[in-house]
CSV table of C-alpha atoms in Angstrom, one decimal:
chain,number,residue,atom,x,y,z
A,11,UNK,CA,-23.9,15.9,26.6
A,12,UNK,CA,-22.4,15.7,23.1
A,13,UNK,CA,-19.1,13.8,23.0
A,14,UNK,CA,-16.1,15.3,21.1
A,15,UNK,CA,-13.8,13.0,19.2
A,16,UNK,CA,-10.5,14.5,18.0
A,17,UNK,CA,-8.3,12.9,15.3
A,18,UNK,CA,-4.7,14.1,15.0
A,19,UNK,CA,-3.3,13.2,11.6
A,20,UNK,CA,-5.3,13.6,8.4
A,21,UNK,CA,-3.7,11.0,6.2
A,22,UNK,CA,-5.5,7.8,5.0
A,23,UNK,CA,-5.8,6.4,8.6
A,24,UNK,CA,-7.0,9.6,10.2
A,25,UNK,CA,-9.2,10.8,7.3
A,26,UNK,CA,-10.6,7.4,6.8
A,27,UNK,CA,-11.4,7.1,10.5
A,28,UNK,CA,-13.3,10.4,10.4
A,29,UNK,CA,-15.3,9.1,7.5
A,30,UNK,CA,-16.0,5.8,9.3
A,31,UNK,CA,-17.1,7.5,12.5
A,32,UNK,CA,-19.8,9.4,10.5
A,33,UNK,CA,-20.7,6.4,8.4
A,34,UNK,CA,-21.1,4.4,11.6
A,35,UNK,CA,-23.5,7.0,13.0
A,36,UNK,CA,-21.3,9.0,15.4
A,37,UNK,CA,-23.2,12.3,15.8
A,38,UNK,CA,-21.0,14.1,18.3
A,39,UNK,CA,-18.4,16.8,17.6
A,40,UNK,CA,-15.7,15.5,15.3
A,41,UNK,CA,-12.5,17.3,14.7
A,42,UNK,CA,-9.8,16.3,12.2
A,43,UNK,CA,-6.3,17.9,12.5
A,44,UNK,CA,-3.7,17.6,9.7
A,45,UNK,CA,-0.3,19.1,9.4
A,46,UNK,CA,-0.6,19.4,5.6
A,47,UNK,CA,-2.8,22.0,4.0
A,48,UNK,CA,-4.6,19.5,1.7
A,49,UNK,CA,-7.5,17.3,2.7
A,50,UNK,CA,-6.7,13.6,3.3
A,51,UNK,CA,-5.1,11.8,0.3
A,52,UNK,CA,-3.4,8.6,-0.5
A,53,UNK,CA,0.4,8.5,-0.8
A,54,UNK,CA,1.1,5.5,-3.1
A,55,UNK,CA,0.9,7.6,-6.3
A,56,UNK,CA,3.4,10.2,-5.0
A,57,UNK,CA,6.4,7.9,-6.0
A,58,UNK,CA,4.7,6.5,-9.1
A,59,UNK,CA,1.8,7.8,-11.3
A,60,UNK,CA,1.7,11.2,-9.7
A,61,UNK,CA,5.5,11.7,-9.8
A,62,UNK,CA,5.5,10.8,-13.5
A,63,UNK,CA,2.7,13.2,-14.2
A,64,UNK,CA,0.2,10.5,-15.1
A,65,UNK,CA,-2.4,11.1,-12.5
A,66,UNK,CA,-3.8,14.2,-10.8
A,67,UNK,CA,-3.8,15.1,-7.1
A,68,UNK,CA,-7.6,15.0,-7.1
A,69,UNK,CA,-7.5,11.3,-8.0
A,70,UNK,CA,-5.5,10.7,-4.8
A,71,UNK,CA,-8.0,12.4,-2.5
A,72,UNK,CA,-9.7,9.8,-0.2
A,73,UNK,CA,-13.0,11.7,-0.3
A,74,UNK,CA,-14.1,14.7,-2.3
A,75,UNK,CA,-13.0,18.1,-0.7
A,76,UNK,CA,-16.6,18.9,0.3
A,77,UNK,CA,-17.0,15.6,2.2
A,78,UNK,CA,-15.8,17.1,5.5
A,79,UNK,CA,-18.1,20.1,5.6
A,80,UNK,CA,-21.0,18.0,4.2
A,81,UNK,CA,-20.5,15.5,7.1
A,82,UNK,CA,-20.0,18.1,9.8
A,83,UNK,CA,-16.4,17.3,10.3
A,84,UNK,CA,-14.4,20.3,11.7
A,85,UNK,CA,-11.1,20.4,9.9
A,86,UNK,CA,-7.8,22.0,10.8
A,87,UNK,CA,-5.6,21.4,7.8
A,88,UNK,CA,-2.2,22.9,7.7
A,89,UNK,CA,-2.2,22.9,11.5
A,90,UNK,CA,0.1,21.0,13.7
A,91,UNK,CA,-1.0,19.4,17.0
A,92,UNK,CA,2.0,20.0,19.2
A,93,UNK,CA,1.1,18.4,22.5
A,94,UNK,CA,-1.5,16.2,24.1
A,95,UNK,CA,-2.4,16.7,27.8
A,96,UNK,CA,-4.0,13.4,28.9
A,97,UNK,CA,-4.9,14.7,32.4
A,98,UNK,CA,-6.9,17.7,31.0
A,99,UNK,CA,-7.9,15.6,27.9
A,100,UNK,CA,-6.9,18.4,25.5
A,101,UNK,CA,-4.8,18.7,22.3
A,102,UNK,CA,-2.7,21.9,21.9
A,103,UNK,CA,-2.3,23.3,18.4
A,104,UNK,CA,0.7,25.2,17.0
A,105,UNK,CA,-1.6,28.3,17.2
A,106,UNK,CA,-1.8,27.8,20.9
A,107,UNK,CA,-5.4,26.9,20.7
A,108,UNK,CA,-6.5,24.0,23.0
A,109,UNK,CA,-9.1,21.5,21.9
A,110,UNK,CA,-10.8,19.3,24.5
A,111,UNK,CA,-11.6,15.7,23.6
A,112,UNK,CA,-13.5,12.9,25.1
A,113,UNK,CA,-11.7,10.4,22.8
A,114,UNK,CA,-8.6,11.0,20.8
A,115,UNK,CA,-7.2,9.1,17.8
A,116,UNK,CA,-3.5,9.5,17.1
A,117,UNK,CA,-2.8,8.9,13.4
A,118,UNK,CA,0.2,11.1,12.9
A,119,UNK,CA,2.0,8.6,10.6
A,120,UNK,CA,5.7,8.7,10.0
A,121,UNK,CA,8.3,11.3,9.2
A,122,UNK,CA,11.3,10.6,7.0
A,123,UNK,CA,14.5,9.8,8.8
A,124,UNK,CA,17.0,12.7,8.3
A,125,UNK,CA,20.4,11.4,9.0
A,126,UNK,CA,23.1,14.1,9.6
A,127,UNK,CA,24.7,14.0,6.2
A,128,UNK,CA,26.6,17.2,5.3
A,129,UNK,CA,24.9,19.1,2.6
A,130,UNK,CA,21.5,17.6,3.2
A,131,UNK,CA,20.0,21.1,3.4
A,132,UNK,CA,21.3,22.1,-0.1
A,133,UNK,CA,18.8,23.0,-2.7
A,134,UNK,CA,18.0,20.1,-5.0
A,135,UNK,CA,18.2,17.5,-2.2
A,136,UNK,CA,14.7,16.2,-1.6
A,137,UNK,CA,12.8,13.7,0.5
A,138,UNK,CA,9.5,12.2,-0.4
A,139,UNK,CA,6.6,11.9,2.0
A,140,UNK,CA,4.0,14.6,1.0
A,141,UNK,CA,2.5,15.8,-2.2
A,142,UNK,CA,4.5,19.0,-1.8
A,143,UNK,CA,7.7,16.8,-1.8
A,144,UNK,CA,6.5,15.0,-4.9
A,145,UNK,CA,5.8,18.4,-6.6
A,146,UNK,CA,9.3,19.6,-5.8
A,147,UNK,CA,10.8,16.5,-7.4
A,148,UNK,CA,8.5,16.7,-10.4
A,149,UNK,CA,9.8,20.2,-11.1
A,150,UNK,CA,13.3,18.7,-11.5
A,151,UNK,CA,12.3,15.9,-13.9
A,152,UNK,CA,13.3,16.3,-17.5
A,153,UNK,CA,15.0,13.8,-19.9
A,154,UNK,CA,18.7,13.8,-19.7
A,155,UNK,CA,18.9,15.4,-16.2
A,156,UNK,CA,20.9,13.4,-13.6
A,157,UNK,CA,19.6,12.3,-10.2
A,158,UNK,CA,21.1,10.4,-7.3
A,159,UNK,CA,18.7,8.3,-5.2
A,160,UNK,CA,19.9,7.6,-1.7
A,161,UNK,CA,18.6,4.4,-0.3
A,162,UNK,CA,17.0,1.5,-2.2
A,163,UNK,CA,14.1,0.6,0.0
A,164,UNK,CA,10.6,0.7,-1.6
A,165,UNK,CA,10.5,4.5,-1.9
A,166,UNK,CA,14.0,4.7,-3.4
A,167,UNK,CA,13.3,1.8,-5.8
A,168,UNK,CA,10.0,3.3,-7.0
A,169,UNK,CA,11.5,6.8,-7.3
A,170,UNK,CA,14.4,5.4,-9.3
A,171,UNK,CA,12.0,3.6,-11.6
A,172,UNK,CA,9.7,6.6,-12.1
A,173,UNK,CA,12.7,8.9,-12.8
A,174,UNK,CA,14.1,6.4,-15.4
A,175,UNK,CA,10.7,6.2,-17.0
A,176,UNK,CA,10.7,10.0,-17.3
A,177,UNK,CA,14.1,9.9,-19.0
A,178,UNK,CA,16.2,11.0,-16.0
A,179,UNK,CA,19.7,9.4,-15.6
A,180,UNK,CA,19.7,7.7,-12.2
A,181,UNK,CA,22.4,6.5,-9.8
A,182,UNK,CA,21.4,4.8,-6.6
A,183,UNK,CA,23.6,4.6,-3.5
A,184,UNK,CA,22.6,1.9,-0.9
A,185,UNK,CA,24.5,0.6,2.0
A,186,UNK,CA,23.5,-3.0,1.3
A,187,UNK,CA,24.7,-5.3,-1.4
A,188,UNK,CA,21.2,-6.1,-2.6
A,189,UNK,CA,18.1,-3.8,-2.8
A,190,UNK,CA,15.3,-4.5,-0.3
A,191,UNK,CA,17.3,-7.2,1.4
A,192,UNK,CA,15.9,-6.6,4.8
A,193,UNK,CA,12.3,-7.3,3.6
A,194,UNK,CA,12.7,-9.5,0.6
A,195,UNK,CA,16.0,-11.3,1.1
A,196,UNK,CA,18.9,-12.0,-1.2
A,197,UNK,CA,17.2,-14.0,-4.0
A,198,UNK,CA,14.2,-11.7,-4.5
A,199,UNK,CA,16.3,-8.6,-4.0
A,200,UNK,CA,18.5,-9.8,-6.9
A,201,UNK,CA,15.5,-9.9,-9.2
A,202,UNK,CA,14.7,-6.3,-8.3
A,203,UNK,CA,18.4,-5.4,-8.8
A,204,UNK,CA,18.5,-6.9,-12.3
A,205,UNK,CA,15.3,-5.1,-13.3
A,206,UNK,CA,16.8,-1.7,-12.4
A,207,UNK,CA,20.1,-2.5,-14.1
A,208,UNK,CA,18.3,-3.4,-17.3
A,209,UNK,CA,16.5,-0.1,-17.1
A,210,UNK,CA,19.9,1.7,-17.0
A,211,UNK,CA,20.1,2.6,-13.3
A,212,UNK,CA,23.6,2.8,-12.0
A,213,UNK,CA,23.7,0.8,-8.7
A,214,UNK,CA,26.3,1.7,-6.2
A,215,UNK,CA,26.1,-0.8,-3.4
A,216,UNK,CA,27.8,-1.3,0.0
A,217,UNK,CA,28.5,2.4,0.1
A,218,UNK,CA,26.9,5.4,1.8
A,219,UNK,CA,26.8,9.1,1.2
A,220,UNK,CA,29.5,11.1,2.7
A,221,UNK,CA,28.2,14.5,1.6
A,222,UNK,CA,26.0,16.4,-0.8
A,223,UNK,CA,28.2,19.1,-2.4
A,224,UNK,CA,27.6,22.1,-4.6
A,225,UNK,CA,28.3,25.7,-5.2
A,226,UNK,CA,25.9,28.5,-4.5
A,227,UNK,CA,23.8,26.4,-2.2
A,228,UNK,CA,22.7,23.9,-4.8
A,229,UNK,CA,23.6,20.2,-5.0
A,230,UNK,CA,26.0,19.3,-7.9
A,231,UNK,CA,27.5,16.1,-6.8
A,232,UNK,CA,27.2,13.4,-4.2
A,233,UNK,CA,30.3,12.0,-2.6
A,234,UNK,CA,30.5,8.6,-0.9
A,235,UNK,CA,32.4,6.9,1.9
A,236,UNK,CA,34.2,4.7,-0.7
A,237,UNK,CA,35.4,7.8,-2.5
A,238,UNK,CA,33.0,8.0,-5.4
A,239,UNK,CA,31.9,11.4,-6.7
A,240,UNK,CA,28.7,11.3,-8.6
A,241,UNK,CA,27.6,14.4,-10.5
A,242,UNK,CA,23.9,15.2,-10.4
A,243,UNK,CA,21.3,17.9,-10.9
A,244,UNK,CA,19.2,16.7,-7.9
A,245,UNK,CA,19.0,14.0,-5.3
A,246,UNK,CA,16.2,12.1,-3.5
A,247,UNK,CA,16.9,10.7,-0.1
A,248,UNK,CA,14.8,7.7,1.1
A,249,UNK,CA,16.3,6.3,4.2
A,250,UNK,CA,13.3,5.1,6.1
A,251,UNK,CA,10.6,6.5,8.3
A,252,UNK,CA,10.1,7.0,12.0
A,253,UNK,CA,6.8,7.3,13.8
A,254,UNK,CA,5.7,10.8,14.8
A,255,UNK,CA,5.1,10.6,18.5
A,256,UNK,CA,6.5,13.8,19.9
A,257,UNK,CA,3.1,15.2,20.7
A,258,UNK,CA,2.6,12.4,23.3
A,259,UNK,CA,5.8,13.0,25.2
A,260,UNK,CA,4.0,14.5,28.2
A,261,UNK,CA,1.4,11.7,28.4
A,262,UNK,CA,1.3,8.3,29.9
A,263,UNK,CA,0.9,6.7,26.5
A,264,UNK,CA,3.4,3.9,26.0
A,265,UNK,CA,5.8,4.6,23.2
A,266,UNK,CA,8.0,1.8,21.8
A,267,UNK,CA,8.6,1.8,18.0
A,268,UNK,CA,5.6,4.0,17.7
A,269,UNK,CA,2.5,4.2,19.8
A,270,UNK,CA,1.8,0.9,21.4
A,271,UNK,CA,-1.7,-0.3,21.0
A,272,UNK,CA,-3.7,-3.5,21.6
A,273,UNK,CA,-5.7,-5.4,19.0
A,274,UNK,CA,-8.5,-2.8,19.4
A,275,UNK,CA,-6.1,0.1,18.6
A,276,UNK,CA,-6.3,1.3,22.3
A,277,UNK,CA,-3.2,2.8,23.8
A,278,UNK,CA,-2.2,2.4,27.5
A,279,UNK,CA,-4.2,5.5,28.3
A,280,UNK,CA,-8.0,5.2,28.3
A,281,UNK,CA,-9.7,7.2,25.6
A,282,UNK,CA,-6.6,7.5,23.4
A,283,UNK,CA,-6.3,5.3,20.3
A,284,UNK,CA,-3.8,5.0,17.5
A,285,UNK,CA,-3.8,3.7,14.0
A,286,UNK,CA,-1.8,3.6,10.8
A,287,UNK,CA,2.0,4.1,10.3
A,288,UNK,CA,2.4,5.4,13.9
A,289,UNK,CA,0.8,2.5,15.6
A,290,UNK,CA,2.7,-0.5,17.0
A,291,UNK,CA,-0.3,-2.8,17.0
A,292,UNK,CA,-0.8,-6.1,18.7
A,293,UNK,CA,-1.7,-8.4,15.9
A,294,UNK,CA,-4.0,-11.2,17.1
A,295,UNK,CA,-3.1,-13.6,14.3
A,296,UNK,CA,0.6,-13.1,14.5
A,297,UNK,CA,0.7,-12.9,18.3
A,298,UNK,CA,3.0,-10.0,18.4
A,299,UNK,CA,3.2,-6.2,18.0
A,300,UNK,CA,3.9,-5.0,14.5
A,301,UNK,CA,4.1,-1.5,13.0
A,302,UNK,CA,3.1,-1.4,9.3
A,303,UNK,CA,3.8,1.6,7.0
A,304,UNK,CA,1.5,0.7,4.1
A,305,UNK,CA,-1.7,1.8,2.4
A,306,UNK,CA,-4.0,-1.2,3.4
A,307,UNK,CA,-3.0,-1.0,7.0
A,308,UNK,CA,-3.7,2.8,7.1
A,309,UNK,CA,-7.1,2.3,5.4
A,310,UNK,CA,-8.4,-0.7,7.4
A,311,UNK,CA,-6.7,-0.1,10.8
A,312,UNK,CA,-8.0,3.6,10.7
A,313,UNK,CA,-11.5,2.3,10.2
A,314,UNK,CA,-11.1,-0.4,12.9
A,315,UNK,CA,-9.9,2.2,15.4
A,316,UNK,CA,-12.9,4.4,14.6
A,317,UNK,CA,-15.2,1.4,15.4
A,318,UNK,CA,-13.3,0.8,18.6
A,319,UNK,CA,-13.9,4.4,19.6
A,320,UNK,CA,-17.6,3.8,19.2
A,321,UNK,CA,-17.5,0.8,21.4
A,322,UNK,CA,-18.2,-1.6,18.6
A,323,UNK,CA,-14.6,-2.6,17.7
A,324,UNK,CA,-13.3,-6.0,16.8
A,325,UNK,CA,-9.7,-7.2,17.0
A,326,UNK,CA,-7.9,-5.9,13.9
A,327,UNK,CA,-6.3,-8.9,12.3
A,328,UNK,CA,-5.8,-8.2,8.6
A,329,UNK,CA,-2.8,-9.8,7.1
A,330,UNK,CA,-0.5,-6.9,6.1
A,331,UNK,CA,-0.3,-6.5,2.4
A,332,UNK,CA,1.2,-4.0,0.0
A,333,UNK,CA,2.2,-3.5,-3.6
A,334,UNK,CA,5.1,-1.7,-5.3
A,335,UNK,CA,4.9,-1.0,-9.0
A,336,UNK,CA,8.3,-0.5,-10.7
A,337,UNK,CA,8.5,0.0,-14.4
A,338,UNK,CA,6.0,-2.4,-15.9
A,339,UNK,CA,6.2,-4.8,-13.0
A,340,UNK,CA,3.8,-5.3,-10.2
A,341,UNK,CA,5.4,-6.6,-6.9
A,342,UNK,CA,3.2,-7.5,-4.0
A,343,UNK,CA,3.9,-8.7,-0.5
A,344,UNK,CA,1.6,-10.2,2.1
A,345,UNK,CA,2.3,-11.3,5.6
A,346,UNK,CA,5.0,-10.4,8.0
A,347,UNK,CA,8.4,-11.9,8.5
A,348,UNK,CA,11.7,-10.8,9.9
A,349,UNK,CA,13.5,-14.1,9.6
A,350,UNK,CA,12.8,-17.4,7.7
A,351,UNK,CA,14.5,-20.7,7.1
A,352,UNK,CA,13.2,-21.6,3.7
A,353,UNK,CA,12.2,-19.7,0.6
A,354,UNK,CA,9.9,-21.7,-1.7
A,355,UNK,CA,9.3,-20.4,-5.2
A,356,UNK,CA,6.3,-21.1,-7.4
A,357,UNK,CA,7.0,-19.9,-10.9
A,358,UNK,CA,10.3,-18.4,-12.2
A,359,UNK,CA,12.5,-15.8,-10.6
A,360,UNK,CA,14.3,-15.5,-13.9
A,361,UNK,CA,11.2,-14.8,-15.9
A,362,UNK,CA,9.9,-12.5,-13.2
A,363,UNK,CA,6.7,-14.4,-12.8
A,364,UNK,CA,6.6,-16.0,-9.4
A,365,UNK,CA,5.2,-16.1,-5.9
A,366,UNK,CA,7.9,-16.8,-3.3
A,367,UNK,CA,6.9,-18.1,0.2
A,368,UNK,CA,9.0,-17.3,3.3
A,369,UNK,CA,8.7,-20.3,5.6
A,370,UNK,CA,9.7,-20.9,9.1
A,371,UNK,CA,9.3,-24.4,10.5
A,372,UNK,CA,7.2,-25.2,7.5
A,373,UNK,CA,4.7,-22.4,8.1
A,374,UNK,CA,4.1,-19.6,5.6
A,375,UNK,CA,5.0,-16.3,7.2
A,376,UNK,CA,4.8,-14.2,4.1
A,377,UNK,CA,4.7,-14.3,0.4
A,378,UNK,CA,6.0,-12.0,-2.3
A,379,UNK,CA,5.0,-12.0,-6.0
A,380,UNK,CA,6.0,-10.4,-9.2
A,381,UNK,CA,3.5,-10.6,-12.0
A,382,UNK,CA,1.5,-13.1,-10.1
A,383,UNK,CA,-1.1,-11.2,-8.1
A,384,UNK,CA,-3.7,-13.9,-8.4
A,385,UNK,CA,-1.5,-16.4,-6.4
A,386,UNK,CA,-0.5,-13.7,-4.0
A,387,UNK,CA,-4.1,-13.1,-3.0
A,388,UNK,CA,-4.6,-16.8,-2.7
A,389,UNK,CA,-1.7,-17.0,-0.3
A,390,UNK,CA,-3.2,-14.8,2.3
A,391,UNK,CA,-5.4,-17.5,3.9
A,392,UNK,CA,-2.3,-19.7,4.1
A,393,UNK,CA,-0.5,-17.0,6.0
A,394,UNK,CA,-3.5,-16.5,8.2
A,395,UNK,CA,-3.7,-20.2,9.0
A,396,UNK,CA,-0.3,-20.2,10.6
A,397,UNK,CA,0.0,-23.9,9.9
A,398,UNK,CA,2.6,-26.2,8.2
A,399,UNK,CA,2.3,-26.6,4.5
A,400,UNK,CA,4.2,-29.0,2.3
A,401,UNK,CA,6.8,-27.1,0.3
A,402,UNK,CA,6.3,-29.3,-2.8
A,403,UNK,CA,2.6,-28.3,-2.9
A,404,UNK,CA,3.5,-24.6,-2.6
A,405,UNK,CA,5.9,-25.0,-5.5
A,406,UNK,CA,3.6,-27.0,-7.8
A,407,UNK,CA,1.9,-24.5,-10.1
A,408,UNK,CA,-0.8,-27.0,-10.9
A,409,UNK,CA,-2.1,-27.0,-7.3
A,410,UNK,CA,-4.6,-24.2,-6.6
A,411,UNK,CA,-3.3,-22.4,-3.5
A,412,UNK,CA,-6.9,-22.1,-2.4
A,413,UNK,CA,-7.2,-25.8,-1.9
A,414,UNK,CA,-4.1,-25.7,0.4
A,415,UNK,CA,-5.7,-23.0,2.5
A,416,UNK,CA,-9.0,-25.0,2.7
A,417,UNK,CA,-7.1,-28.2,3.6
A,418,UNK,CA,-5.6,-26.1,6.4
A,419,UNK,CA,-9.1,-25.2,7.5
A,420,UNK,CA,-10.3,-28.8,7.7
A,421,UNK,CA,-7.4,-29.9,9.8
A,422,UNK,CA,-8.3,-27.6,12.6
B,27,UNK,CA,-32.2,-2.5,-27.8
B,28,UNK,CA,-28.9,-4.1,-26.9
B,29,UNK,CA,-27.1,-6.1,-29.5
B,30,UNK,CA,-25.4,-9.3,-28.4
B,31,UNK,CA,-22.1,-10.8,-29.6
B,32,UNK,CA,-21.3,-14.5,-29.2
B,33,UNK,CA,-18.0,-14.8,-27.4
B,34,UNK,CA,-17.7,-18.5,-26.5
B,35,UNK,CA,-19.4,-21.7,-25.8
B,36,UNK,CA,-21.2,-21.3,-22.5
B,37,UNK,CA,-19.4,-24.0,-20.5
B,38,UNK,CA,-17.0,-24.3,-17.6
B,39,UNK,CA,-14.1,-25.3,-19.9
B,40,UNK,CA,-14.1,-22.3,-22.2
B,41,UNK,CA,-14.9,-19.6,-19.6
B,42,UNK,CA,-13.5,-21.1,-16.4
B,43,UNK,CA,-13.9,-18.8,-13.5
B,44,UNK,CA,-13.0,-15.6,-15.5
B,45,UNK,CA,-11.9,-14.9,-19.0
B,46,UNK,CA,-11.5,-11.8,-21.1
B,47,UNK,CA,-12.8,-11.5,-24.6
B,48,UNK,CA,-12.6,-8.9,-27.4
B,49,UNK,CA,-16.1,-7.6,-28.0
B,50,UNK,CA,-16.1,-5.2,-30.9
B,51,UNK,CA,-12.8,-3.7,-29.9
B,52,UNK,CA,-13.3,-3.6,-26.1
B,53,UNK,CA,-11.8,-6.1,-23.7
B,54,UNK,CA,-14.7,-7.5,-21.7
B,55,UNK,CA,-14.2,-9.9,-18.8
B,56,UNK,CA,-16.8,-12.6,-18.1
B,57,UNK,CA,-17.0,-14.1,-14.6
B,58,UNK,CA,-18.7,-17.4,-14.1
B,59,UNK,CA,-20.2,-17.6,-10.7
B,60,UNK,CA,-21.7,-21.0,-10.4
B,61,UNK,CA,-23.1,-21.0,-13.9
B,62,UNK,CA,-24.3,-17.4,-13.9
B,63,UNK,CA,-22.3,-15.2,-16.2
B,64,UNK,CA,-21.4,-11.6,-15.4
B,65,UNK,CA,-19.7,-9.3,-18.0
B,66,UNK,CA,-17.8,-6.1,-17.2
B,67,UNK,CA,-14.8,-4.1,-18.5
B,68,UNK,CA,-11.7,-6.1,-18.1
B,69,UNK,CA,-9.6,-3.0,-17.4
B,70,UNK,CA,-9.6,-2.0,-13.7
B,71,UNK,CA,-10.7,1.6,-13.4
B,72,UNK,CA,-7.6,2.3,-11.2
B,73,UNK,CA,-4.6,1.5,-13.3
B,74,UNK,CA,-6.1,-0.7,-16.0
B,75,UNK,CA,-4.8,-4.1,-14.9
B,76,UNK,CA,-6.8,-7.0,-16.4
B,77,UNK,CA,-9.4,-8.0,-13.9
B,78,UNK,CA,-9.8,-11.4,-15.6
B,79,UNK,CA,-6.3,-12.2,-14.3
B,80,UNK,CA,-7.4,-11.5,-10.8
B,81,UNK,CA,-9.6,-13.4,-8.4
B,82,UNK,CA,-13.4,-14.0,-8.2
B,83,UNK,CA,-14.8,-14.5,-4.8
B,84,UNK,CA,-18.5,-15.1,-5.1
B,85,UNK,CA,-19.7,-12.0,-7.0
B,86,UNK,CA,-16.6,-9.9,-6.1
B,87,UNK,CA,-13.8,-9.4,-8.6
B,88,UNK,CA,-10.4,-8.5,-7.1
B,89,UNK,CA,-7.8,-6.7,-9.2
B,90,UNK,CA,-4.6,-8.7,-9.4
B,91,UNK,CA,-2.3,-5.7,-9.1
B,92,UNK,CA,-3.6,-3.4,-6.4
B,93,UNK,CA,-6.5,-5.2,-4.8
B,94,UNK,CA,-9.4,-3.0,-5.9
B,95,UNK,CA,-12.7,-4.9,-5.5
B,96,UNK,CA,-15.8,-4.5,-7.6
B,97,UNK,CA,-19.3,-6.1,-7.4
B,98,UNK,CA,-19.6,-7.9,-10.7
B,99,UNK,CA,-23.4,-7.6,-10.6
B,100,UNK,CA,-23.4,-3.8,-10.6
B,101,UNK,CA,-19.8,-2.7,-11.2
B,102,UNK,CA,-19.8,-0.8,-7.9
B,103,UNK,CA,-16.5,-0.3,-6.2
B,104,UNK,CA,-16.4,-2.3,-2.9
B,105,UNK,CA,-12.8,-1.5,-2.0
B,106,UNK,CA,-10.2,1.0,-3.2
B,107,UNK,CA,-7.8,2.0,-4.6
B,108,UNK,CA,-10.2,2.2,-7.5
B,109,UNK,CA,-12.6,5.1,-7.4
B,110,UNK,CA,-14.8,4.8,-10.5
B,111,UNK,CA,-17.3,2.0,-11.0
B,112,UNK,CA,-16.9,-0.6,-13.8
B,113,UNK,CA,-19.1,-0.7,-16.8
B,114,UNK,CA,-21.1,-3.9,-16.8
B,115,UNK,CA,-22.8,-5.6,-19.7
B,116,UNK,CA,-25.8,-7.9,-20.2
B,117,UNK,CA,-25.1,-11.6,-20.9
B,118,UNK,CA,-27.3,-14.4,-22.1
B,119,UNK,CA,-26.9,-18.0,-23.2
B,120,UNK,CA,-28.5,-18.8,-26.6
B,121,UNK,CA,-28.3,-22.4,-27.8
B,122,UNK,CA,-25.2,-23.2,-25.7
B,123,UNK,CA,-23.4,-20.0,-26.8
B,124,UNK,CA,-22.5,-17.3,-24.4
B,125,UNK,CA,-23.4,-13.9,-25.7
B,126,UNK,CA,-22.4,-10.5,-24.3
B,127,UNK,CA,-24.0,-7.2,-25.0
B,128,UNK,CA,-21.7,-5.3,-27.4
């Protein structure tokens, strides 16, 4: 009997998994369900090239539009999967239709946090997750217009940069004293701060939005807890993401900061898998569960989950990695850290050409680079090795990082 | 028939692992994989970062900005985010000089 695999979520993880299943020879029924009307696409350009009008939507598609019909993948785009019944092994769609599955992949991704701020529903107040969101913001962009960006995480930082590059006057409100502090820490956060200041972004720190206000249902100003009133033509809110797990509420699937999966992307219910932004995945190298909201993880973990569904999976142990382009600078991060006890810098923070290593007990947990992508790539084996490295060697630009990684190997 | 342009002395010191040259107005990167030279467009087909500033792992070149990977022997994309293949060029060594098709 033909098996049916259903994938809920048609982003990079889900769409990529569908492609992998066919490429790996799955010849059963394959159904791909996505809440958005478009075929699977990549999100990184939405805050950057696409938002600035420098790239087309077609360039963001992960496969040509015909790929799905050509590969006998049944698609439900613009359709929401509302509920999974793990006893009946069926997915319920918003149309009421029920789809039976033998194996199910949950790749529903994240949804933007929507804090209860008065006026959040006014016209001209945007969020950014989908191409439709990016299109709405694009329509507001024109030189001399004024925008308030709320939250200076990676999305907020990239949107602020793209808007400035398009001639928009930008003010940012962030509750922290330094952008991206939670991820990058004080020193590197200050570098990002200085870059934005130089590009004319007004930075309002240690403050939060009290309300979006305006007449006739349209935002005209943003007021803050500290009593600021910032006039604007539009606003973009980027206050983080939460995993979309509602559809699993009636199942036995363990949910804890997303869908909990093992190193093979298997959930606590047999036959149900998860990958991408929604998955809180047991990372075999790091020895803990992590949930990663980035492009590389969606791409590679989606493919890994597909192979697991076919019974030929391997533990997924890629070192998390992402980039963030802001203005003419390329920032990259690899690894995973929440705390660290030493920051070792190779290169110069001041000149914005560096790779900085986050160490704990002398082990490299993660690295961040600006303008130094070659070294960042060479740091990944060091992170994977999970062994102590001399700080002086990390700092010395004359030492090839690859030799440090290979020294690590020989000491095993 | 292809015409060749001399770009450098064909030794480790001048080429190193990878280096970009101007060949009749085009930036062309040359990768040296154990003494075999491969030439290809220096600009990544994704967002035009210089591939010569990236990494060479055997015959795979990795973009320093966004991690796109190409096979330097064919120009084929091995890993996104790049979609389009790289143009590649013939190389030859004549009398100790590295020449690239231009």
